[in-house]
CSV table of C-alpha atoms in Angstrom, one decimal:
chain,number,residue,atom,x,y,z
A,64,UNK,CA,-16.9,22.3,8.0
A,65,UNK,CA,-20.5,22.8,9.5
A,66,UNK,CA,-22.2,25.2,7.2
A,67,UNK,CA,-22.5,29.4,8.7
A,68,UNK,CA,-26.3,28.0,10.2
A,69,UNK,CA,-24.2,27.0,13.2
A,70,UNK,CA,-23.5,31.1,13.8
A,71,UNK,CA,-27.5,31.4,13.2
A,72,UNK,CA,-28.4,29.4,16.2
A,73,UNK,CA,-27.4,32.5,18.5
A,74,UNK,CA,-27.9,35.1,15.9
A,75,UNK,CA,-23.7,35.2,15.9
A,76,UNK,CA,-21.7,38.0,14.5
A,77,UNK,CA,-19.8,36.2,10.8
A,78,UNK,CA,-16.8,38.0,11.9
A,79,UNK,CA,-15.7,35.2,14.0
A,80,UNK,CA,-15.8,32.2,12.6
A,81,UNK,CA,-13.7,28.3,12.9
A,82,UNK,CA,-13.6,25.0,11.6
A,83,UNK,CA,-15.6,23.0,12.9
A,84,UNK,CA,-12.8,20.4,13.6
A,85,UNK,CA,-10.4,22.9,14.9
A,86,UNK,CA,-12.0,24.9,17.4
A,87,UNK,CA,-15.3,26.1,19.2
A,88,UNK,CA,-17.0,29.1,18.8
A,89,UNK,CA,-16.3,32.1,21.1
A,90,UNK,CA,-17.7,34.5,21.7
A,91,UNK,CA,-21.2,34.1,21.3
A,92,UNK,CA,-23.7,36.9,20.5
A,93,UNK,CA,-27.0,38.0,22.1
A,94,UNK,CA,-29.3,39.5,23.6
A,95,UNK,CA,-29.0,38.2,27.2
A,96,UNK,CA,-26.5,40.6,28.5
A,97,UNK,CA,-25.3,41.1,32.1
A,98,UNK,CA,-26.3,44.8,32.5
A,99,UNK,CA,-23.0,45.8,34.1
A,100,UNK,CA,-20.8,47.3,31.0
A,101,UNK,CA,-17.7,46.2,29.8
A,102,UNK,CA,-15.4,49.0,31.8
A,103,UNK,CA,-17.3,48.4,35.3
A,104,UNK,CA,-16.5,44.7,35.3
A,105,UNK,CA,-12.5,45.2,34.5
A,106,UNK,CA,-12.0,47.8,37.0
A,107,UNK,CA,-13.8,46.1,39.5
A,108,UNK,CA,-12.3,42.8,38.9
A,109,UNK,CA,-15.8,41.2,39.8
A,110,UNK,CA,-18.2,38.9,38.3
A,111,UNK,CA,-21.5,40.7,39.2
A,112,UNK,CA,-24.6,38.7,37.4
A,113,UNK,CA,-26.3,35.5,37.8
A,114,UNK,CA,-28.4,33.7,35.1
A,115,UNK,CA,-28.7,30.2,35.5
A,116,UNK,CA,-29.2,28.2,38.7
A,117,UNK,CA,-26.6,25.5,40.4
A,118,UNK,CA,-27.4,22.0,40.2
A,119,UNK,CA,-26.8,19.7,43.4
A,120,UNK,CA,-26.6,16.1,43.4
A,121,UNK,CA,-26.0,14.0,47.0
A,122,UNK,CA,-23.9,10.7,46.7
A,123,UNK,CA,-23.6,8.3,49.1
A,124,UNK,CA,-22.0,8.1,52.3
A,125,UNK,CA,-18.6,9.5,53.1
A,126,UNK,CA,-15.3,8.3,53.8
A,127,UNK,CA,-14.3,9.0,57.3
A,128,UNK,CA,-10.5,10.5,56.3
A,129,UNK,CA,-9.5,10.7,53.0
A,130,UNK,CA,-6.3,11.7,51.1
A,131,UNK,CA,-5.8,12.2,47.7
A,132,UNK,CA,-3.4,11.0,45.2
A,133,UNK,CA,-3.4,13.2,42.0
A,134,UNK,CA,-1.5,13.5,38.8
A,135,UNK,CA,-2.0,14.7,35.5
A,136,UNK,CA,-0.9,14.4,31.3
A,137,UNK,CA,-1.3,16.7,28.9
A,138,UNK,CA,-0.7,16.7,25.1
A,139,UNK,CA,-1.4,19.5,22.9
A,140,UNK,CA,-3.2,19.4,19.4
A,141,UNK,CA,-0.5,18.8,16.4
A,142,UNK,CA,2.4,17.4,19.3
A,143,UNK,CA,3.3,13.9,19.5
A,144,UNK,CA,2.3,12.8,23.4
A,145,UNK,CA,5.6,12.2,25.3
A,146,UNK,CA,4.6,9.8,27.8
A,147,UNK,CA,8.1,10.8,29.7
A,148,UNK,CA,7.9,14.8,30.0
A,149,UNK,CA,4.0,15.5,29.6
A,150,UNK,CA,3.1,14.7,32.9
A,151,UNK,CA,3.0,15.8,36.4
A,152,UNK,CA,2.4,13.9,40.1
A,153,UNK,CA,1.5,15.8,42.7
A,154,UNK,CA,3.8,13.5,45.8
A,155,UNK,CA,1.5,13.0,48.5
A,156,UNK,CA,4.3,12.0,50.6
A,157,UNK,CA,6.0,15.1,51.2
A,158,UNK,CA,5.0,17.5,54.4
A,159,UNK,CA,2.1,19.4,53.5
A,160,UNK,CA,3.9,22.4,53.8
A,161,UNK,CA,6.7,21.2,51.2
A,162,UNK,CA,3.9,20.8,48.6
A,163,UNK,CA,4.3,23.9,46.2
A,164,UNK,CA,1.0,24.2,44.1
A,165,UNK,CA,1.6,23.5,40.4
A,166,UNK,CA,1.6,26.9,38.4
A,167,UNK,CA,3.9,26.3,35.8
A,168,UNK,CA,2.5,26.4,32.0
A,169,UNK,CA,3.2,22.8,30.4
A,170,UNK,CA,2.8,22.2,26.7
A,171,UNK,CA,-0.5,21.9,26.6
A,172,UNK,CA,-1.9,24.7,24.0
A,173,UNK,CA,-4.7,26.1,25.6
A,174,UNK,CA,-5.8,23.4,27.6
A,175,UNK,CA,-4.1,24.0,31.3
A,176,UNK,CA,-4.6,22.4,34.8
A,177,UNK,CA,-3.4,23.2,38.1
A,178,UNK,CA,-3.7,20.9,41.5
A,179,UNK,CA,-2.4,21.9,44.9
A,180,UNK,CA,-3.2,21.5,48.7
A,181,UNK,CA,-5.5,23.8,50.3
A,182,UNK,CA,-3.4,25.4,53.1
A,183,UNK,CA,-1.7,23.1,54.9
A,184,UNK,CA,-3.9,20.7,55.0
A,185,UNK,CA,-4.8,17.2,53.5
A,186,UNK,CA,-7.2,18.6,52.0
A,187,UNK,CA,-6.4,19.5,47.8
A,188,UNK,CA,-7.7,21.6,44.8
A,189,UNK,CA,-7.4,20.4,41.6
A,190,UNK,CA,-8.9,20.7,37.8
A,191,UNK,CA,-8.7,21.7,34.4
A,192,UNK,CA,-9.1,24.4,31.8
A,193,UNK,CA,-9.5,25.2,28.1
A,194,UNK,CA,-9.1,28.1,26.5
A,195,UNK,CA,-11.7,28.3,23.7
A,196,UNK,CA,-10.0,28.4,20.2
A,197,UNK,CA,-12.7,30.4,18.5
A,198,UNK,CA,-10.8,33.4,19.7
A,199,UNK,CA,-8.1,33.1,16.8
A,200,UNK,CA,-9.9,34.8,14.7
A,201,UNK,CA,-9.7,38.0,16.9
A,202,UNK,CA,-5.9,37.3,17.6
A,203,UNK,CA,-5.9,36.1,20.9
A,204,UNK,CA,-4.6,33.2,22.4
A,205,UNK,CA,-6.9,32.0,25.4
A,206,UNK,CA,-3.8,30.1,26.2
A,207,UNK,CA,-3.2,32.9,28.2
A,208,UNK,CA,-6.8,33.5,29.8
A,209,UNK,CA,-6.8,29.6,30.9
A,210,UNK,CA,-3.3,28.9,32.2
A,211,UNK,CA,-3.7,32.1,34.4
A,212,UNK,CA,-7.2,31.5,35.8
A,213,UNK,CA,-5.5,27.8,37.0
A,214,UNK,CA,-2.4,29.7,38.0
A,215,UNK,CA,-4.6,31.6,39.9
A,216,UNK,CA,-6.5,28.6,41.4
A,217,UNK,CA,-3.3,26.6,42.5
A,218,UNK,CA,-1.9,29.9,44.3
A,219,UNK,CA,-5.7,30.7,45.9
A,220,UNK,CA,-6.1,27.4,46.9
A,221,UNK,CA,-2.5,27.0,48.5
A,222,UNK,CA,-2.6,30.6,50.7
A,223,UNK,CA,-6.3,29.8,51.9
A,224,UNK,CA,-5.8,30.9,56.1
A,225,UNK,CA,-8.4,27.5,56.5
A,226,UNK,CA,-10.7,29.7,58.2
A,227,UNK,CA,-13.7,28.7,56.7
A,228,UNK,CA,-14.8,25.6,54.4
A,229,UNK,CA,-13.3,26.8,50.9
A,230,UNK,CA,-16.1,26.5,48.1
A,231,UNK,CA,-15.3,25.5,44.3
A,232,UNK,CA,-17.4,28.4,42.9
A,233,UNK,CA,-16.0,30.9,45.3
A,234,UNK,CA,-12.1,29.7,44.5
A,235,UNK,CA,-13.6,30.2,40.1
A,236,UNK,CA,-14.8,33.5,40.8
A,237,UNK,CA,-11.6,34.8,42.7
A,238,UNK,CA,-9.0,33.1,40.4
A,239,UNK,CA,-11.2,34.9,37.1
A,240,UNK,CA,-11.5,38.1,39.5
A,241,UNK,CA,-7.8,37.7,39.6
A,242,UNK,CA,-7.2,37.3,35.3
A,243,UNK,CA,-9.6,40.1,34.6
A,244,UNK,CA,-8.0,42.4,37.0
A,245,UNK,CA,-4.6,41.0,34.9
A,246,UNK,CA,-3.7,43.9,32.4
A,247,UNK,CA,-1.3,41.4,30.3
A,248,UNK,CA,-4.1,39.4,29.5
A,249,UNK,CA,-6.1,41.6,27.1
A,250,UNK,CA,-9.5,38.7,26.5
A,251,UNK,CA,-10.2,35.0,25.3
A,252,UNK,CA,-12.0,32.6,27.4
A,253,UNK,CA,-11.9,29.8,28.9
A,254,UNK,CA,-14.4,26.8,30.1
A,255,UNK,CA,-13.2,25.4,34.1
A,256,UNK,CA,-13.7,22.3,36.1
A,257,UNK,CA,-12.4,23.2,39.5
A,258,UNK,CA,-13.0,20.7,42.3
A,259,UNK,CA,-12.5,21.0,46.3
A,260,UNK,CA,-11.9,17.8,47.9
A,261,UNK,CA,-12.0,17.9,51.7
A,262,UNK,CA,-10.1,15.1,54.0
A,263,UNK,CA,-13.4,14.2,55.4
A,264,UNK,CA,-14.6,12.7,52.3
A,265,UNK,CA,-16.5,15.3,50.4
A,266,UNK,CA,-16.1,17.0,47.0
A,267,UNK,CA,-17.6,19.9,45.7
A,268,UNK,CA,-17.2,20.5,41.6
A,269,UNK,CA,-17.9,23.8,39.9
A,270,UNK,CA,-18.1,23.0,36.5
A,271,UNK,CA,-18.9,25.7,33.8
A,272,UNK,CA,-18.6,24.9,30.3
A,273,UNK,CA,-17.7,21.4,28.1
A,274,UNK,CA,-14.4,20.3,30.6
A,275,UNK,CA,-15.9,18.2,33.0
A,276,UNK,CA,-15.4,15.2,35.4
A,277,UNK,CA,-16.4,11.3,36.3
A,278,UNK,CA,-16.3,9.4,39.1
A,279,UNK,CA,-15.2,5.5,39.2
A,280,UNK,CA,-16.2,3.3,41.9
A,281,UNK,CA,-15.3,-0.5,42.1
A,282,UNK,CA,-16.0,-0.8,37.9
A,283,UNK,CA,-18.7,1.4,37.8
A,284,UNK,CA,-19.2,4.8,36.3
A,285,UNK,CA,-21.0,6.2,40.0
A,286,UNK,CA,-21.1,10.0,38.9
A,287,UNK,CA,-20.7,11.6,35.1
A,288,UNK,CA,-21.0,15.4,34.7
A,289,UNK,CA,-22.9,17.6,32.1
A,290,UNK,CA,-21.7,19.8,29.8
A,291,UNK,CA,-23.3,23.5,29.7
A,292,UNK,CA,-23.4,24.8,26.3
A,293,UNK,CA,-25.1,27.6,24.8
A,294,UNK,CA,-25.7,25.5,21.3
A,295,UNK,CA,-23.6,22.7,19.7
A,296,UNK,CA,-20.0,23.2,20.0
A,297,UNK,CA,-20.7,26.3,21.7
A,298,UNK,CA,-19.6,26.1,25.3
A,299,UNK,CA,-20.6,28.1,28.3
A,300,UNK,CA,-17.1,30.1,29.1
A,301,UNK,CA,-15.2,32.5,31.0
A,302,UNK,CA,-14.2,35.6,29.0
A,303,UNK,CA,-12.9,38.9,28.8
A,304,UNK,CA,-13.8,41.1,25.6
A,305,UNK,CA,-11.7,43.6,24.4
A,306,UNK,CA,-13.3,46.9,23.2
A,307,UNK,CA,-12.4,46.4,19.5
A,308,UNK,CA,-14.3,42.8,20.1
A,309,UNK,CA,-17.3,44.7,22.0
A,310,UNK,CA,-17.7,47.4,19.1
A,311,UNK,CA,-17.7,45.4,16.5
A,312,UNK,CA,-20.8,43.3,17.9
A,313,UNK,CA,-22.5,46.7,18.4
A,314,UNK,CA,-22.4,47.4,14.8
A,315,UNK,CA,-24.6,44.2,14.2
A,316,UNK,CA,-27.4,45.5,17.3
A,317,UNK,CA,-26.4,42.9,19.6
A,318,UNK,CA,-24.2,42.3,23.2
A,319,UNK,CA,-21.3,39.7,23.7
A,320,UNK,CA,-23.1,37.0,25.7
A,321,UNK,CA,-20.4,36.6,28.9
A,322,UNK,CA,-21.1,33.7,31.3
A,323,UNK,CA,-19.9,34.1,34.9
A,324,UNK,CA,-18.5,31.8,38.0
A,325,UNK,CA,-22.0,32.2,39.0
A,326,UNK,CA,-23.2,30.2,36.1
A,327,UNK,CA,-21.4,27.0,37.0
A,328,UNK,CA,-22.9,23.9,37.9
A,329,UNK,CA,-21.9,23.0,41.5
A,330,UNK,CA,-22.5,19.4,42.4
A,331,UNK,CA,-21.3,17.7,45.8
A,332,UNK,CA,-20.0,14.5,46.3
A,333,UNK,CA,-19.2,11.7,48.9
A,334,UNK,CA,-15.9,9.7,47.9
A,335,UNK,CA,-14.0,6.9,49.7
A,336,UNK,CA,-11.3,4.7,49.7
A,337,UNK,CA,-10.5,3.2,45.9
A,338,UNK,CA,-12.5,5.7,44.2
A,339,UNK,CA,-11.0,7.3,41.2
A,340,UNK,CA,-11.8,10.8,40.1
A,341,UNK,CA,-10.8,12.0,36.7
A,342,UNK,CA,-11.1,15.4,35.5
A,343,UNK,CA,-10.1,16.6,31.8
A,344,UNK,CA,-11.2,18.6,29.0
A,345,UNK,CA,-13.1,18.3,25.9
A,346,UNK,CA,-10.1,16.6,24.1
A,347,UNK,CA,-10.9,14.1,25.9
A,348,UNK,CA,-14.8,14.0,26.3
A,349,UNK,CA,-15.4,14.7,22.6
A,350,UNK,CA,-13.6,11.4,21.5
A,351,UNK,CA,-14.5,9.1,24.8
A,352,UNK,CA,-17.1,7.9,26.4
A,353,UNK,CA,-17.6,7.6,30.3
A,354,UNK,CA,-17.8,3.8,29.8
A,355,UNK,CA,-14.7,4.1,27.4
A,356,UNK,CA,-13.0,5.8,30.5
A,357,UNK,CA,-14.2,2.9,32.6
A,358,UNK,CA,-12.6,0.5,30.4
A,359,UNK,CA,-9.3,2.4,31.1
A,360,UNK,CA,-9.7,2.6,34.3
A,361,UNK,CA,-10.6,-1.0,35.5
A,362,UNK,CA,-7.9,-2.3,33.0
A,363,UNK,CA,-5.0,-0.3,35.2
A,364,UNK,CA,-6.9,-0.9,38.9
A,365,UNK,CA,-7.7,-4.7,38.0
A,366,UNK,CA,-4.6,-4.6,36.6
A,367,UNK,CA,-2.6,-3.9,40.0
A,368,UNK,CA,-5.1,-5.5,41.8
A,369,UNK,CA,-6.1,-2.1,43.0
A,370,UNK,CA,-9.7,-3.8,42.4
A,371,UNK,CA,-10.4,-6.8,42.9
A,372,UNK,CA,-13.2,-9.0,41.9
A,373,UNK,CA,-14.3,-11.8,43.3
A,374,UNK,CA,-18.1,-14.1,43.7
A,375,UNK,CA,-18.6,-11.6,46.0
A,376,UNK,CA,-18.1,-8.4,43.9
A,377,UNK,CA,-15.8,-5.8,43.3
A,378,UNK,CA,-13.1,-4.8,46.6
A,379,UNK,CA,-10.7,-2.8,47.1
A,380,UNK,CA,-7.0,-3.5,47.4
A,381,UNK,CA,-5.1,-3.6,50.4
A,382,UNK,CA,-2.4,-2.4,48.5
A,383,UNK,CA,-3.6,0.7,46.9
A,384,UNK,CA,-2.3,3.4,49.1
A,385,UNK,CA,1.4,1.8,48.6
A,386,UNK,CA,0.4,1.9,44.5
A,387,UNK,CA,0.1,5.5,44.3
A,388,UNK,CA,3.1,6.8,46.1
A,389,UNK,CA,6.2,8.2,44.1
A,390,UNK,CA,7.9,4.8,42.9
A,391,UNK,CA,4.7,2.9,44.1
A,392,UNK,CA,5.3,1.3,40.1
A,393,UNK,CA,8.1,0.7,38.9
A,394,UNK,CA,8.5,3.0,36.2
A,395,UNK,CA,10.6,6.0,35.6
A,396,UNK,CA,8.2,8.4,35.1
A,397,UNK,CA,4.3,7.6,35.2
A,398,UNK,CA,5.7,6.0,38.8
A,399,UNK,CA,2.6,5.9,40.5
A,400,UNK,CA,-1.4,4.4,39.8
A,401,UNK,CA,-2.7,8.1,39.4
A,402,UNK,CA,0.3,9.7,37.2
A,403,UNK,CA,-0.1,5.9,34.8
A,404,UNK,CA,-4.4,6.5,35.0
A,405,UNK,CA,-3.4,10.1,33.2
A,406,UNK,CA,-1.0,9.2,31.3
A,407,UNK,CA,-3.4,6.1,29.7
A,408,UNK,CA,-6.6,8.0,29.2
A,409,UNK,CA,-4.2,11.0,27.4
A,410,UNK,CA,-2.6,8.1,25.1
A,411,UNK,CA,-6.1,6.6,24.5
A,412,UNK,CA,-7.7,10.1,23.5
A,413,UNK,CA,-5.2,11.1,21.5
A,414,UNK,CA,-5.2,8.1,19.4
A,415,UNK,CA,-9.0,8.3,19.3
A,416,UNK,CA,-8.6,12.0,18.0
A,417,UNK,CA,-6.7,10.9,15.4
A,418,UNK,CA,-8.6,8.0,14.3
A,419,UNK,CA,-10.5,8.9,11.1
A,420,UNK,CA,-12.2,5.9,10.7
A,421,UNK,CA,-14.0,5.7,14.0
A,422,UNK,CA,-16.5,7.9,15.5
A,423,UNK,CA,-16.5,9.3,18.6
A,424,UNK,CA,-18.9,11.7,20.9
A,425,UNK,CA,-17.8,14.6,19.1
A,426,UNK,CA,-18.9,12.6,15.4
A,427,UNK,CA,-22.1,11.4,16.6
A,428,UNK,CA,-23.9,14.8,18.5
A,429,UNK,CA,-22.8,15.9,15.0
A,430,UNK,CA,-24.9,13.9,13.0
A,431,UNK,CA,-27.6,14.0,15.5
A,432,UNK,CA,-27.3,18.1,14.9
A,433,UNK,CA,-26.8,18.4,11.5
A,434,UNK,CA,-27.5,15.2,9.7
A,435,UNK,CA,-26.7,16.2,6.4
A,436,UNK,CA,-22.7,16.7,7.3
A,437,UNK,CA,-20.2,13.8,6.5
A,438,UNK,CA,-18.4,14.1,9.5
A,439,UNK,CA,-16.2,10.8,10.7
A,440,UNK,CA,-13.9,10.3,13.1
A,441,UNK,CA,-12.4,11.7,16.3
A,442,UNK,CA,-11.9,15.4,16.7
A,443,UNK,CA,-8.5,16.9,17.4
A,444,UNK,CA,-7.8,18.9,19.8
A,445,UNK,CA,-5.7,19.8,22.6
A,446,UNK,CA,-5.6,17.4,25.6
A,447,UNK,CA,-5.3,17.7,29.6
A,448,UNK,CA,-6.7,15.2,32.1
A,449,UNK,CA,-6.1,15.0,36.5
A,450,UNK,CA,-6.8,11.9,37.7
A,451,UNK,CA,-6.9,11.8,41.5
A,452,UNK,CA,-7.3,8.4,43.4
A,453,UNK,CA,-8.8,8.7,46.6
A,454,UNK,CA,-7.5,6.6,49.8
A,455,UNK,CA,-7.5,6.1,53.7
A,456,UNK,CA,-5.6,8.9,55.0
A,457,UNK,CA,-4.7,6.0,57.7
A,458,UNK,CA,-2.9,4.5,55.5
A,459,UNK,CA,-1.0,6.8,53.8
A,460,UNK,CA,0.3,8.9,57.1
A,461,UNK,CA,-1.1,12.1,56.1
């Protein structure tokens, strides 16, 4: 366990406190404070402050019409990963308006995810969630906070008129407009990745906190997201605090630092045909690498010749859209490209969690930070990763 100077950093109350290896620390105290108190925020259900500006990064060119392929596995700290029930596929195939969104809860602690279509459209929403576990020690669950912000997302996303161009940060705020106006959910937090991804190849990404994303193109890593944290193992997050929660901070002259939709990085991107977007929580970033993921990834494209390589480089295969329908791989379950992508990088981070003798991210930013801790190994935790492959919407009907 990282010694109390971890609290320090932020001048944190002692009355919340985790292990280091079993959760992050939430919620943070300080001075910053959004000036709008505690009672105006629930009642109006709105996230009214701003304090740190939006990053915006410009890939390259777009696909003309795009579709995408998404599925997702989960697998919750201290559960064996069931690599037949622990998954979802979102089937492509099915009339747009036959798509319900995904707003169930799977077993996947406080980690949660939700993916749907926007409207009726090709056009989807997808991410993740994770409820920070540093809110134990107050008794709440942030299970709760995170699987309803992505209920909320999936439902948002899915009764969207189409009007306008729907933006990541604008679906964030509304779904966490939507939990704090919830009276069953009485606080926790919660870091989000939520992603737009429009048929004409573009894809916004609002990400706020340690979750996170990466894009894969033909064996390359071609985009890797940031995390935002406040300090080490301190994430930027969501949150509602109850008054018990805000009145004991008062007692030690300091304000519950809370950290908005507006606070989210929002970065834009072009994708095309063979690209392959995977979204997932710190479970998985705090025990593998973006070049680790690559590894995964190539093994299963190159695998099924979804890439191909060749003298001339790395192409796509002509039969990728075919690989990630329903039944596109012969499997019972993890039947399509996207739903197996999930399924492997879940499998791979779980076994890398539990790996005492290797260190992973999560290890190594710890000895960079406190170089004096003997701290080996992969960090458990709960696990949730979306992997969406992104093809010709020519080819898949849609």
């Amino acid at each position: 366990m990282l010694p109390s100077k971890t609290l320090g950093l932020l001048s944190v109350s002692p009355l919340i406190h985790c292990s280091l290896n079993t959760c992050r620390l939430a919620p943070v105290f300080s001075y910053q404070q959004c000036p709008a108190p505690w009672n105006d925020l629930r009642s109006a259900g709105r996230t009214p402050c701003n304090f740190h500006s939006t990053r915006l990064s410009h890939a390259s060119a777009a696909a003309t019409s795009v579709a995408y392929r998404v599925g997702a596995a989960f697998s919750a700290k201290g559960r064996r990963f069931n690599t037949k029930h622990d998954l979802f596929s979102f089937d492509p195939s099915r009339p747009s308006s036959e798509r319900p969104p995904f707003t169930g809860r799977p077993a996947s602690g406080q980690d949660a995810f939700f993916i749907s279509s926007i409207a009726n459209s090709s056009s989807a929403a997808f991410g993740v969630a994770d409820g920070v576990g540093g809110w134990d020690a107050s008794g709440i669950d942030s299970a709760d906070f995170s699987h309803a912000l992505c209920r909320n997302l999936a439902t948002n996303a899915k009764e969207n008129t189409g009007e306008q161009r729907l933006a990541a940060r604008d679906m964030l705020s509304q779904a966490f407009a939507d939990v704090v106006a919830d009276r069953d959910i009485i606080g926790g937090g919660s870091t989000a990745c939520v992603a737009v991804g429009n048929s004409t190849g573009h894809l916004e990404v609002a990400n706020l906190g340690d979750s996170g994303f990466a894009q894969f193109r033909l064996n390359a890593v071609h985009y890797d997201s940031n995390p935002q944290t406040h300090a080490f193992n301190t994430p930027y997050q969501l949150s509602i605090i109850p008054p018990k929660v805000l009145a004991r901070s008062r007692i030690f002259g300091s304000m519950p630092l809370r950290d908005f939709p507006q606070d989210a990085s929002v970065t834009s991107h072009d994708v095309r045909h063979g690209d392959v977007l995977v979204f997932a929580t710190d479970g998985v970033w705090d025990n593998l690498s973006a070049n680790e993921l690559l590894q995964i990834v190539s093994r299963y494209m190159a695998g099924f010749q979804a890439w191909q390589s060749s003298d001339r480089g790395t192409t796509v295969g002509k039969d990728l859209a075919r690989l990630t329908e329903e039944g596109g791989i012969p499997k019972e379950r993890e039947n399509s490209l996207q739903t197996m992508l999930a399924v492997a990088i879940t499998g791979e981070a779980k076994a890398a969690s539990q790996n005492s003798r290797r260190d992973g991210p999560f290890a190594k930013e710890v000895h960079k930070s406190y170089p004096h801790e003997d701290f080996h190994g992969g960090k458990v935790d709960d696990i949730c990763v979306v992997v969406a492959v992104v093809v010709d919407a020519s080819d898949t009907g849609a």
